[in-house]
Amino acid sequence: MSGETLLHIDGQLVRVKAGSSVAAALRVAGGVGVARTSVTGQPRAPFCGMGVCQECRVFIDGRRRLACQTVCAEGMRVETSE
Amino acid sequence: MTLEHCDLLIVGAGPAGMAAAVAAAPSGASIVVIDDNPAPGGQIWRDGPGATLPPAARKWRDALERHANIRVRSGTRVVAAPSRNQLLLEDAERGWRLQWNRLILCTGARELLLPFPGWTLPGVTGAGGLQALIKAGLPVEGERVVIAGSGPLLLAAAATARAAGAKVVRIAEQASFAAVAGFAASLPRWPGKAVQAITLADAQYRTSSRIVSVQGATQVESVRLRQGGREVEIESDRVACGFGLVPNTQLGRMLGCALTPEGIGAQALAVDARQATSLADIYAAGECTGFGGSERALAQGTIAGHAAVGNEGAAKQHERERARWNAFAAQLGRSFALAPAIRQMPQPDTVVCRCEDVPFSALADCSGWTDAKLHRRCGMGACQGRVCGDAAQFLFGWTPPAPRPPLSPARIATLAGLAGPVDVDRQ
Ligand SMILES: Cc1cc2nc3c(=O)[nH]c(=O)nc-3n(C[C@H](O)[C@H](O)[C@H](O)COP(=O)(O)OP(=O)(O)OC[C@H]3O[C@@H](n4cnc5c(N)ncnc54)[C@H](O)[C@@H]3O)c2cc1C
Ligand code: FES
């Protein structure tokens, strides 16, 4: 796999290695890759890495999806928090 | 909503599902393989910018592509079972129904993730979870990583983290030195595994060690560990914890497949010598029938694939291979059994249900899972008890939540397909 992908995370332009998951891109965008806040407002980041815990839910092009099971695509728009 | 048909549906494209599809393909049956990950390979064979696919994985992927009668649907999850021989599916674009004559469940396993103070801090992940995230491109270069929990997956995760440039500062295995040494001594029975173990050996490995807590303001800053009789605190940027594997039985249970009798570990889907479940037209293979590694999953998948298309003779030829890896699985289970002290990790204010932020103290006086669910909202969130249900079974001995549709969070448009008429009939 070669090349890079450019996507937007909360309006910020982020460059990742092609084939990266959105979970990885959250970390590349800065911090430890917080995806959302819990019901009591605690920050949460990808935890299980395999589609089980739902801690990595973000909005991708307007649809709620799991960051750990979604591959970054050129021009994708990702919104964190809920 | 569209209705598709196939002779054989395989859920899960890990080693078991890939082997099942390839074994069944020469029959000419129309085969569909669905998997919620972006590409076939399951938990062990992921590719991505942080991984190189081993030749074995490449071989199985190529074999899937070579057979024109196998259709692979990646990025697809099962939402519900609208009728006896149908599943409701969803991908990023659409929802649809798929009708099958034979079904093989190859849904694999997930990590047992257990609560301890600080486990919700960003930077804490599962051990296999960290491995999966790194393979998918998570940058960890220069990060200090502590890996804790139990089983060989800790060493595999450490190797992946180190190859990606992380500094693995400690691997804390809860099992005793005697147990781990006993496991190592048994490995010559499985030569491939012995070689793997040697390449994974690590100077930071400690036995009889468990996690006490993770500290940090907004993310992981340090980890406290109990090593034998004393406590140590280690500065760290990331913590990866895994306490073994739990078979993914949700879909099987929702369809009515029987589970193995209750024993020490988590229950698995019960299968006979042909990998058939308690339901005549449903088979199961791989780690949803109990953990035991990719070799066991491949052997079981091959048997299930042959059996599902009526090729009993070919299925039989792989029984010896399966028995060999079943013995390995049993050895794994014995050596890395969790110590009772692991149950004492959570403090009263430790969150157990991460979706609904339910603390340990709110659960301690519950009479069982239903009580905890109805009165404390434990397991009512998006993960549907897949994390806290497993934890509660381990901590309190509660039977895990009965799976209900939707099996995973789904879009309204997809769920509407449960009621709406089926319009187009597509092959
Ligand atoms: C996170 C993790 C990392 C691991 N890493 C290693 C490793 O490095 N080395 C090693 O030897 N072993 C590893 N293992 C053990 C590994 O699971 C097995 O050795 C092997 O992958 C089991 O194969 P399988 O086919 O039974 O299941 P899996 O490989 O788990 O495949 C099951 C597949 O089914 C999918 N699936 C499950 N339910 C559904 C559903 N309802 N709808 C759609 N798709 C579904 C899953 O996402 C997965 O892709 C790991 C396990 C885990 C949990
Ligand atoms: S990290 Fe757990 S679902 Fe994505």
Coordinates of C-alpha atoms and ligand atoms in Angstrom, one line a residue:
Chain A
M1 CA 0.0 0.0 0.0
S2 CA 1.4 3.4 -0.9
G3 CA 0.4 7.0 -1.0
E4 CA -1.6 9.2 1.3
T5 CA -5.2 10.1 1.9
L6 CA -6.5 13.6 2.9
L7 CA -9.6 13.9 5.0
H8 CA -11.3 16.4 7.3
I9 CA -11.7 15.7 11.0
D10 CA -13.8 18.4 12.8
G11 CA -12.9 20.8 10.0
Q12 CA -9.2 20.2 10.3
L13 CA -7.4 18.8 7.2
V14 CA -5.6 15.6 8.2
R15 CA -3.1 13.6 6.1
V16 CA -2.8 9.8 6.8
K17 CA -1.1 6.9 5.1
A18 CA -3.4 5.3 2.6
G19 CA -5.4 2.5 4.0
S20 CA -5.5 3.9 7.6
S21 CA -8.6 3.5 9.6
V22 CA -10.5 6.6 10.8
A23 CA -9.5 5.5 14.4
A24 CA -5.9 6.0 13.4
A25 CA -6.7 9.3 11.7
L26 CA -8.2 10.6 15.0
R27 CA -4.8 10.1 16.6
V28 CA -3.0 11.7 13.7
A29 CA -5.2 14.7 14.0
G30 CA -3.9 15.3 17.6
G31 CA -4.1 14.2 21.2
V32 CA -4.8 10.5 21.8
G33 CA -7.6 10.3 19.4
V34 CA -10.7 11.0 21.4
A35 CA -13.8 10.1 19.4
R36 CA -16.7 11.0 21.6
T37 CA -17.8 11.7 25.2
S38 CA -19.6 9.3 27.4
V39 CA -23.1 9.9 28.9
T40 CA -21.6 11.7 31.8
G41 CA -19.3 13.7 29.6
Q42 CA -16.0 11.8 29.9
P43 CA -13.8 11.8 26.8
R44 CA -13.5 8.3 25.2
A45 CA -11.2 7.0 22.5
P46 CA -11.1 3.8 20.5
F47 CA -10.8 0.9 23.0
C48 CA -11.4 -2.6 21.6
G49 CA -10.1 -1.8 18.1
M50 CA -12.4 -4.5 16.6
G51 CA -16.0 -3.2 16.4
V52 CA -17.2 -4.4 19.8
C53 CA -17.1 -1.5 22.3
Q54 CA -18.7 1.3 20.2
E55 CA -16.4 3.8 21.9
C56 CA -15.1 5.0 18.5
R57 CA -18.4 6.1 17.0
V58 CA -18.1 9.2 14.9
F59 CA -20.1 10.8 12.1
I60 CA -18.6 10.1 8.8
D61 CA -20.1 12.0 5.9
G62 CA -23.2 12.5 8.0
R63 CA -23.6 8.8 9.0
R64 CA -22.7 7.4 12.4
R65 CA -20.1 4.7 11.9
L66 CA -17.3 2.9 13.8
A67 CA -13.9 4.6 13.3
C68 CA -12.0 1.4 13.9
Q69 CA -13.8 -0.4 11.1
T70 CA -13.8 2.4 8.5
V71 CA -11.0 3.0 6.1
C72 CA -10.2 6.7 5.4
A73 CA -11.2 7.8 1.9
E74 CA -10.1 11.0 0.1
G75 CA -12.2 14.0 1.2
M76 CA -14.1 12.2 3.9
R77 CA -15.6 14.4 6.6
V78 CA -15.4 13.1 10.1
E79 CA -17.1 14.8 13.1
T80 CA -16.3 13.6 16.6
S81 CA -18.4 14.0 19.9
E82 CA -22.1 13.6 20.2
Chain B
M1 CA -35.8 -3.8 0.3
T2 CA -33.8 -6.2 -1.8
L3 CA -33.8 -9.9 -1.2
E4 CA -30.8 -11.9 -2.3
H5 CA -30.3 -15.7 -2.3
C6 CA -27.5 -18.1 -1.8
D7 CA -27.0 -21.8 -1.1
L8 CA -24.4 -21.3 1.6
L9 CA -23.9 -18.2 3.8
I10 CA -20.8 -17.8 5.9
V11 CA -20.7 -15.1 8.5
G12 CA -17.2 -14.0 9.4
A13 CA -14.2 -13.9 7.0
G14 CA -11.4 -14.8 9.5
P15 CA -9.4 -18.0 9.1
A16 CA -12.4 -20.2 9.8
G17 CA -14.8 -18.5 7.4
M18 CA -12.1 -18.3 4.6
A19 CA -11.3 -22.0 5.0
A20 CA -15.0 -22.9 5.0
A21 CA -15.7 -21.0 1.8
V22 CA -12.7 -22.5 0.0
A23 CA -13.6 -26.1 1.1
A24 CA -17.2 -25.7 0.0
A25 CA -16.5 -23.9 -3.3
P26 CA -15.7 -27.0 -5.6
S27 CA -19.3 -28.1 -5.0
G28 CA -20.5 -25.3 -7.2
A29 CA -22.8 -24.0 -4.5
S30 CA -23.4 -20.2 -4.6
I31 CA -21.6 -18.9 -1.5
V32 CA -21.7 -15.6 0.2
V33 CA -19.2 -14.6 2.9
I34 CA -20.0 -11.5 4.9
D35 CA -17.8 -9.7 7.4
D36 CA -18.0 -6.4 9.3
N37 CA -14.3 -5.6 8.7
P38 CA -13.1 -3.7 5.6
A39 CA -11.2 -6.8 4.2
P40 CA -11.2 -10.6 4.8
G41 CA -8.7 -12.0 7.3
G42 CA -10.4 -11.8 10.7
Q43 CA -8.7 -10.7 13.9
I44 CA -5.3 -12.2 13.1
W45 CA -4.8 -11.3 9.4
R46 CA -5.4 -7.6 9.1
D47 CA -3.7 -5.5 6.5
G48 CA -3.2 -1.8 6.6
P49 CA -0.4 0.7 6.7
G50 CA 1.0 -0.8 9.9
A51 CA 0.9 -4.4 8.8
T52 CA 2.3 -6.8 6.3
L53 CA 0.0 -9.6 5.4
P54 CA 1.7 -13.0 6.0
P55 CA 1.9 -15.3 2.9
A56 CA -0.6 -17.7 4.5
A57 CA -3.2 -14.9 4.7
R58 CA -2.5 -13.8 1.1
K59 CA -3.0 -17.5 0.0
W60 CA -6.4 -17.7 1.5
R61 CA -7.5 -14.3 0.2
D62 CA -6.4 -15.2 -3.3
A63 CA -8.3 -18.5 -3.0
L64 CA -11.5 -16.6 -2.1
E65 CA -11.0 -14.4 -5.2
R66 CA -10.3 -17.3 -7.5
H67 CA -13.6 -19.0 -7.0
A68 CA -16.3 -17.3 -9.1
N69 CA -19.1 -18.8 -7.0
I70 CA -17.8 -17.1 -3.8
R71 CA -19.0 -13.5 -3.2
V72 CA -17.3 -11.7 -0.4
R73 CA -19.2 -8.8 1.2
S74 CA -16.9 -6.9 3.5
G75 CA -17.9 -4.0 5.7
T76 CA -21.3 -5.8 6.2
R77 CA -22.9 -6.6 9.6
V78 CA -25.8 -8.8 10.6
V79 CA -28.7 -6.7 12.0
A80 CA -31.4 -9.3 12.6
A81 CA -32.9 -12.6 11.5
P82 CA -36.3 -11.6 10.0
S83 CA -37.3 -15.2 9.3
R84 CA -36.0 -18.8 9.7
N85 CA -33.6 -18.8 6.8
Q86 CA -33.0 -15.1 6.3
L87 CA -30.7 -12.5 7.7
L88 CA -31.1 -8.7 7.6
L89 CA -27.8 -7.1 6.6
E90 CA -26.4 -3.6 6.5
D91 CA -23.3 -2.0 4.9
A92 CA -22.3 1.6 4.7
E93 CA -24.7 2.2 1.8
R94 CA -27.8 0.0 2.2
G95 CA -29.7 -2.6 4.1
W96 CA -30.9 -5.9 2.5
R97 CA -32.2 -9.4 3.2
L98 CA -30.3 -12.5 2.3
Q99 CA -31.9 -15.9 2.1
W100 CA -29.7 -19.0 2.7
N101 CA -30.1 -22.8 2.6
R102 CA -27.1 -23.6 4.8
L103 CA -25.3 -21.2 7.2
I104 CA -21.8 -21.5 8.8
L105 CA -21.2 -19.2 11.7
C106 CA -17.5 -18.2 11.8
T107 CA -18.0 -15.1 14.1
G108 CA -14.7 -15.6 16.0
A109 CA -14.0 -14.2 19.4
R110 CA -13.5 -10.9 21.2
E111 CA -11.2 -9.9 24.0
L112 CA -12.3 -10.2 27.6
L113 CA -11.9 -6.6 28.8
L114 CA -12.2 -6.1 32.5
P115 CA -12.7 -3.0 34.6
F116 CA -10.0 -1.4 36.8
P117 CA -9.5 2.2 38.0
G118 CA -8.6 4.3 35.0
W119 CA -9.7 1.9 32.3
T120 CA -11.9 4.5 30.6
L121 CA -9.0 7.0 30.1
P122 CA -8.1 7.7 26.5
G123 CA -4.9 5.7 25.7
V124 CA -6.2 2.5 27.4
T125 CA -7.1 -0.2 24.8
G126 CA -7.4 -3.9 24.6
A127 CA -4.2 -5.8 23.9
G128 CA -5.3 -7.4 20.7
G129 CA -7.2 -4.1 20.3
L130 CA -3.9 -2.1 20.2
Q131 CA -2.5 -4.6 17.8
A132 CA -5.5 -4.1 15.5
L133 CA -5.3 -0.3 15.8
I134 CA -1.6 -0.3 15.0
K135 CA -2.1 -2.5 11.9
A136 CA -4.7 -0.1 10.8
G137 CA -2.2 2.8 10.9
L138 CA -2.4 4.1 14.5
P139 CA 1.0 5.8 15.0
V140 CA 2.7 4.7 18.3
E141 CA 6.3 5.7 17.5
G142 CA 8.2 6.7 20.6
E143 CA 5.2 6.0 22.9
R144 CA 5.8 4.1 26.1
V145 CA 3.4 1.1 26.3
V146 CA 2.5 -1.1 29.1
I147 CA 0.7 -4.4 28.2
A148 CA -1.2 -6.3 30.9
G149 CA -3.6 -9.2 31.3
S150 CA -3.1 -12.8 30.3
G151 CA -2.2 -15.1 27.5
P152 CA 0.1 -15.3 24.4
L153 CA -1.8 -12.4 22.8
L154 CA 0.1 -10.0 25.2
L155 CA 3.4 -11.1 23.5
A156 CA 1.9 -10.8 20.0
A157 CA 0.6 -7.3 20.8
A158 CA 4.0 -6.3 22.3
A159 CA 5.8 -7.5 19.1
T160 CA 3.4 -5.5 16.9
A161 CA 3.8 -2.3 19.1
R162 CA 7.6 -2.6 19.1
A163 CA 7.8 -3.1 15.3
A164 CA 5.8 0.1 15.0
G165 CA 8.4 2.0 17.0
A166 CA 6.8 1.9 20.5
K167 CA 8.8 1.3 23.6
V168 CA 7.2 -1.6 25.4
V169 CA 8.1 -0.8 29.0
R170 CA 6.3 -3.8 30.7
I171 CA 4.3 -6.9 29.9
A172 CA 2.4 -8.0 33.0
E173 CA 1.1 -11.5 32.8
Q174 CA -1.3 -12.5 35.7
A175 CA -0.5 -16.2 35.4
S176 CA 2.3 -17.6 37.6
F177 CA 5.8 -18.4 36.4
A178 CA 5.1 -22.1 36.9
A179 CA 2.0 -21.9 34.7
V180 CA 3.8 -20.0 31.9
A181 CA 6.8 -22.3 32.1
G182 CA 4.5 -25.3 31.9
F183 CA 2.9 -23.9 28.8
A184 CA 6.3 -23.2 27.2
A185 CA 7.4 -26.8 28.1
S186 CA 4.4 -28.2 26.3
L187 CA 5.0 -26.3 23.1
P188 CA 7.3 -28.9 21.4
R189 CA 4.1 -30.8 20.7
W190 CA 3.2 -27.9 18.4
P191 CA 6.5 -27.1 16.7
G192 CA 5.3 -24.0 14.8
K193 CA 4.1 -22.5 18.1
A194 CA 7.4 -23.1 19.9
V195 CA 9.2 -21.1 17.2
Q196 CA 6.6 -18.3 17.5
A197 CA 7.1 -18.3 21.3
I198 CA 10.8 -18.0 21.0
T199 CA 10.6 -15.0 18.6
L200 CA 8.2 -13.3 21.0
A201 CA 10.2 -13.8 24.2
D202 CA 10.7 -10.5 25.9
A203 CA 12.9 -9.0 28.6
Q204 CA 10.1 -6.9 30.0
Y205 CA 7.9 -9.9 30.6
R206 CA 6.8 -10.4 34.2
T207 CA 4.6 -13.2 35.6
S208 CA 2.2 -13.1 38.6
S209 CA 1.7 -9.4 37.7
R210 CA -1.5 -7.6 37.4
I211 CA -2.8 -4.1 36.8
V212 CA -3.9 -2.0 39.8
S213 CA -4.8 1.3 38.2
V214 CA -4.1 3.8 35.4
Q215 CA -3.5 7.4 36.3
G216 CA -3.8 10.5 34.2
A217 CA -5.7 13.8 33.9
T218 CA -7.1 13.5 30.4
Q219 CA -5.1 10.6 29.1
V220 CA -2.8 7.8 30.4
E221 CA 0.2 9.1 32.3
S222 CA 1.2 6.2 34.5
V223 CA 0.3 2.7 35.5
R224 CA 0.4 1.0 38.8
L225 CA 1.1 -2.7 38.8
R226 CA 1.2 -5.4 41.5
Q227 CA 4.2 -7.7 40.7
G228 CA 4.2 -10.6 43.1
G229 CA 4.1 -9.0 46.6
R230 CA 4.9 -5.4 45.7
E231 CA 3.5 -2.5 43.8
V232 CA 5.3 -0.5 41.2
E233 CA 4.4 2.6 39.3
I234 CA 5.5 3.0 35.7
E235 CA 5.3 6.1 33.5
S236 CA 3.5 5.3 30.3
D237 CA 1.6 6.8 27.4
R238 CA -0.5 3.8 26.5
V239 CA -1.9 0.8 28.3
A240 CA -3.1 -2.3 26.5
C241 CA -5.1 -4.9 28.5
G242 CA -6.5 -8.3 27.5
F243 CA -7.6 -11.1 29.8
G244 CA -8.2 -13.8 27.2
L245 CA -10.9 -14.3 24.6
V246 CA -14.7 -14.7 24.7
P247 CA -16.4 -16.5 21.8
N248 CA -18.8 -14.4 19.8
T249 CA -22.0 -16.4 20.2
Q250 CA -24.6 -13.6 19.9
L251 CA -25.7 -14.4 16.4
G252 CA -25.8 -18.1 17.1
R253 CA -27.8 -17.6 20.2
M254 CA -30.2 -15.3 18.5
L255 CA -30.8 -18.0 15.9
G256 CA -31.4 -20.6 18.6
C257 CA -28.1 -22.6 18.5
A258 CA -27.3 -24.4 21.8
L259 CA -24.2 -23.4 23.8
T260 CA -21.6 -25.7 25.4
P261 CA -22.4 -26.6 29.0
E262 CA -21.4 -24.0 31.6
G263 CA -17.9 -24.6 32.8
I264 CA -15.0 -22.4 33.9
G265 CA -14.6 -20.2 30.9
A266 CA -17.1 -18.4 28.7
Q267 CA -19.6 -20.5 26.8
A268 CA -19.2 -21.3 23.1
L269 CA -21.5 -22.6 20.4
A270 CA -21.9 -26.3 20.8
V271 CA -20.9 -28.4 17.7
D272 CA -20.7 -32.1 16.8
A273 CA -17.9 -33.9 14.9
R274 CA -19.1 -32.3 11.6
Q275 CA -19.1 -28.8 13.1
A276 CA -22.9 -28.9 13.0
T277 CA -24.7 -26.9 15.7
S278 CA -27.9 -28.1 17.4
L279 CA -29.9 -26.8 14.4
A280 CA -29.7 -29.0 11.4
D281 CA -28.8 -26.5 8.7
I282 CA -26.4 -24.3 10.8
Y283 CA -22.7 -25.1 11.3
A284 CA -20.1 -23.2 13.3
A285 CA -16.3 -23.1 13.1
G286 CA -13.4 -21.2 14.6
E287 CA -13.3 -19.3 17.9
C288 CA -17.1 -18.9 18.2
T289 CA -16.9 -22.6 19.2
G290 CA -14.1 -21.9 21.7
F291 CA -10.7 -20.1 21.5
G292 CA -7.7 -21.9 20.3
G293 CA -5.9 -20.0 17.5
S294 CA -5.9 -19.7 13.8
E295 CA -4.7 -23.3 13.0
R296 CA -7.7 -24.7 14.9
A297 CA -10.0 -22.2 13.2
L298 CA -8.7 -23.3 9.7
A299 CA -9.1 -27.0 10.5
Q300 CA -12.6 -26.5 11.8
G301 CA -13.6 -24.2 9.0
T302 CA -12.4 -26.7 6.4
I303 CA -14.5 -29.5 8.1
A304 CA -17.6 -27.2 8.3
G305 CA -17.2 -26.2 4.6
H306 CA -17.1 -29.7 3.4
A307 CA -19.9 -30.9 5.7
A308 CA -22.2 -28.1 4.7
V309 CA -22.1 -29.1 1.1
G310 CA -22.5 -32.8 1.9
N311 CA -18.9 -33.9 1.4
E312 CA -18.6 -35.9 4.6
G313 CA -15.6 -37.9 3.4
A314 CA -13.5 -34.9 2.8
A315 CA -14.6 -33.4 6.1
K316 CA -13.4 -36.6 7.9
Q317 CA -9.9 -36.2 6.5
H318 CA -9.3 -33.1 8.6
E319 CA -10.4 -34.5 12.0
R320 CA -6.9 -35.5 13.1
E321 CA -5.6 -32.0 12.4
R322 CA -8.5 -30.5 14.4
A323 CA -7.8 -32.9 17.3
R324 CA -4.2 -31.7 17.4
W325 CA -5.2 -28.1 17.7
N326 CA -8.0 -28.8 20.1
A327 CA -5.3 -30.2 22.5
F328 CA -3.4 -27.0 22.1
A329 CA -6.5 -25.0 22.9
A330 CA -7.0 -27.0 26.1
Q331 CA -3.4 -26.4 27.1
L332 CA -3.8 -22.7 26.6
G333 CA -7.0 -22.6 28.7
R334 CA -5.3 -24.5 31.6
S335 CA -2.1 -22.4 31.6
F336 CA -3.7 -19.0 31.5
A337 CA -6.7 -19.5 33.7
L338 CA -7.5 -16.2 35.5
A339 CA -6.5 -15.9 39.1
P340 CA -9.3 -15.0 41.6
A341 CA -7.4 -11.8 42.5
I342 CA -8.3 -10.4 39.0
R343 CA -11.9 -10.1 40.4
Q344 CA -10.7 -7.5 42.9
M345 CA -9.5 -5.0 40.3
P346 CA -12.5 -2.7 40.3
Q347 CA -13.0 -0.1 43.1
P348 CA -16.5 1.1 44.1
D349 CA -16.3 4.1 41.8
T350 CA -14.8 2.2 38.8
V351 CA -17.1 2.4 35.8
V352 CA -18.2 -1.2 34.7
C353 CA -20.7 -0.3 32.0
R354 CA -18.7 2.1 29.7
C355 CA -21.7 3.0 27.6
E356 CA -24.0 4.1 30.5
D357 CA -21.2 5.0 33.0
V358 CA -22.5 2.6 35.7
P359 CA -20.0 2.2 38.6
F360 CA -19.1 -1.1 40.3
S361 CA -20.8 0.1 43.5
A362 CA -24.2 0.3 41.8
L363 CA -23.9 -3.3 40.7
A364 CA -22.6 -4.9 43.8
D365 CA -26.0 -5.3 45.4
C366 CA -27.9 -6.4 42.2
S367 CA -29.4 -9.9 42.2
G368 CA -28.4 -10.6 38.6
W369 CA -28.0 -9.4 35.1
T370 CA -31.7 -8.5 34.5
D371 CA -31.8 -6.5 37.8
A372 CA -28.6 -4.6 36.8
K373 CA -30.1 -3.9 33.4
L374 CA -33.5 -2.8 34.5
H375 CA -32.5 -0.8 37.6
R376 CA -29.0 0.4 36.8
R377 CA -29.1 0.6 32.9
C378 CA -26.0 -1.7 32.8
G379 CA -25.6 -3.1 29.3
M380 CA -28.4 -0.9 27.8
G381 CA -25.9 1.2 25.7
A382 CA -24.6 0.8 22.2
C383 CA -22.3 -2.1 22.8
Q384 CA -25.3 -4.1 24.1
G385 CA -23.4 -5.7 26.9
R386 CA -20.6 -7.1 24.8
V387 CA -18.1 -5.4 27.1
C388 CA -19.8 -5.1 30.5
G389 CA -21.8 -8.3 30.1
D390 CA -18.6 -10.4 29.8
A391 CA -17.1 -8.4 32.7
A392 CA -20.2 -9.0 34.8
Q393 CA -20.1 -12.7 34.1
F394 CA -16.5 -12.8 35.2
L395 CA -17.0 -10.5 38.3
F396 CA -20.4 -11.7 39.5
G397 CA -21.1 -15.0 37.7
W398 CA -24.1 -13.4 36.0
T399 CA -25.3 -15.1 32.8
P400 CA -24.6 -12.8 29.9
P401 CA -27.4 -10.8 28.3
A402 CA -29.7 -12.6 25.9
P403 CA -29.1 -11.2 22.4
R404 CA -31.9 -9.2 20.9
P405 CA -32.3 -7.7 17.5
P406 CA -30.8 -5.4 16.3
L407 CA -27.6 -7.3 16.9
S408 CA -25.7 -4.1 16.3
P409 CA -26.8 -0.5 16.1
A410 CA -28.4 -0.1 12.7
R411 CA -30.0 2.7 10.6
I412 CA -33.7 3.3 10.7
A413 CA -34.0 2.6 7.0
T414 CA -32.5 -0.8 7.5
L415 CA -34.7 -1.7 10.4
A416 CA -37.7 -0.6 8.3
G417 CA -36.8 -3.6 6.1
L418 CA -38.0 -5.9 9.0
A419 CA -41.6 -4.7 8.4
G420 CA -41.7 -3.5 4.8
P421 CA -42.4 -5.6 1.7
V422 CA -39.6 -7.3 -0.1
D423 CA -39.5 -5.8 -3.6
V424 CA -36.9 -6.8 -6.0
D425 CA -35.6 -10.4 -6.2
R426 CA -31.9 -10.2 -7.1
Q427 CA -29.3 -12.9 -7.5
Ligands
LIG1 C1 -8.2 -8.4 18.7 C2 -7.6 -9.8 18.5 C3 -6.4 -9.9 18.0 C4 -5.8 -11.2 17.7 N1 -4.5 -11.3 17.2 C5 -4.0 -12.5 17.1 C6 -2.6 -12.6 16.6 O1 -1.9 -11.7 16.4 N2 -2.1 -13.9 16.5 C7 -2.9 -15.0 16.8 O2 -2.4 -16.1 16.6 N3 -4.1 -14.9 17.2 C8 -4.7 -13.7 17.4 N4 -6.0 -13.6 17.8 C9 -6.7 -14.8 18.0 C10 -7.5 -15.0 16.7 O3 -8.8 -14.5 17.0 C11 -7.6 -16.3 16.1 O4 -6.4 -17.0 16.1 C12 -8.2 -16.4 14.7 O5 -8.3 -15.1 14.1 C13 -9.6 -17.0 14.9 O6 -10.1 -17.1 13.6 P1 -11.7 -17.1 13.4 O7 -11.9 -17.3 12.0 O8 -12.3 -18.1 14.4 O9 -12.3 -15.7 13.9 P2 -11.9 -14.2 13.6 O10 -10.5 -14.1 13.0 O11 -12.2 -13.5 14.8 O12 -12.9 -13.8 12.5 C14 -14.3 -13.6 12.7 C15 -14.7 -12.4 11.8 O13 -16.1 -12.3 11.8 C16 -16.5 -11.0 11.9 N5 -17.9 -11.0 12.6 C17 -18.2 -11.4 13.8 N6 -19.5 -11.3 14.0 C18 -20.0 -10.7 12.9 C19 -21.3 -10.3 12.5 N7 -22.4 -10.4 13.3 N8 -21.5 -9.7 11.3 C20 -20.4 -9.6 10.4 N9 -19.2 -10.0 10.7 C21 -19.0 -10.5 12.0 C22 -15.4 -10.4 12.8 O14 -15.3 -9.0 12.7 C23 -14.2 -11.1 12.2 O15 -13.7 -10.4 11.1 C24 -6.5 -12.3 18.0 C25 -7.8 -12.2 18.6 C26 -8.4 -10.9 18.8 C27 -9.7 -10.8 19.4
FES2 S1 -12.8 0.7 19.1 FE1 -14.3 -0.5 19.9 S2 -15.8 -0.4 18.3 FE2 -14.2 0.7 17.5

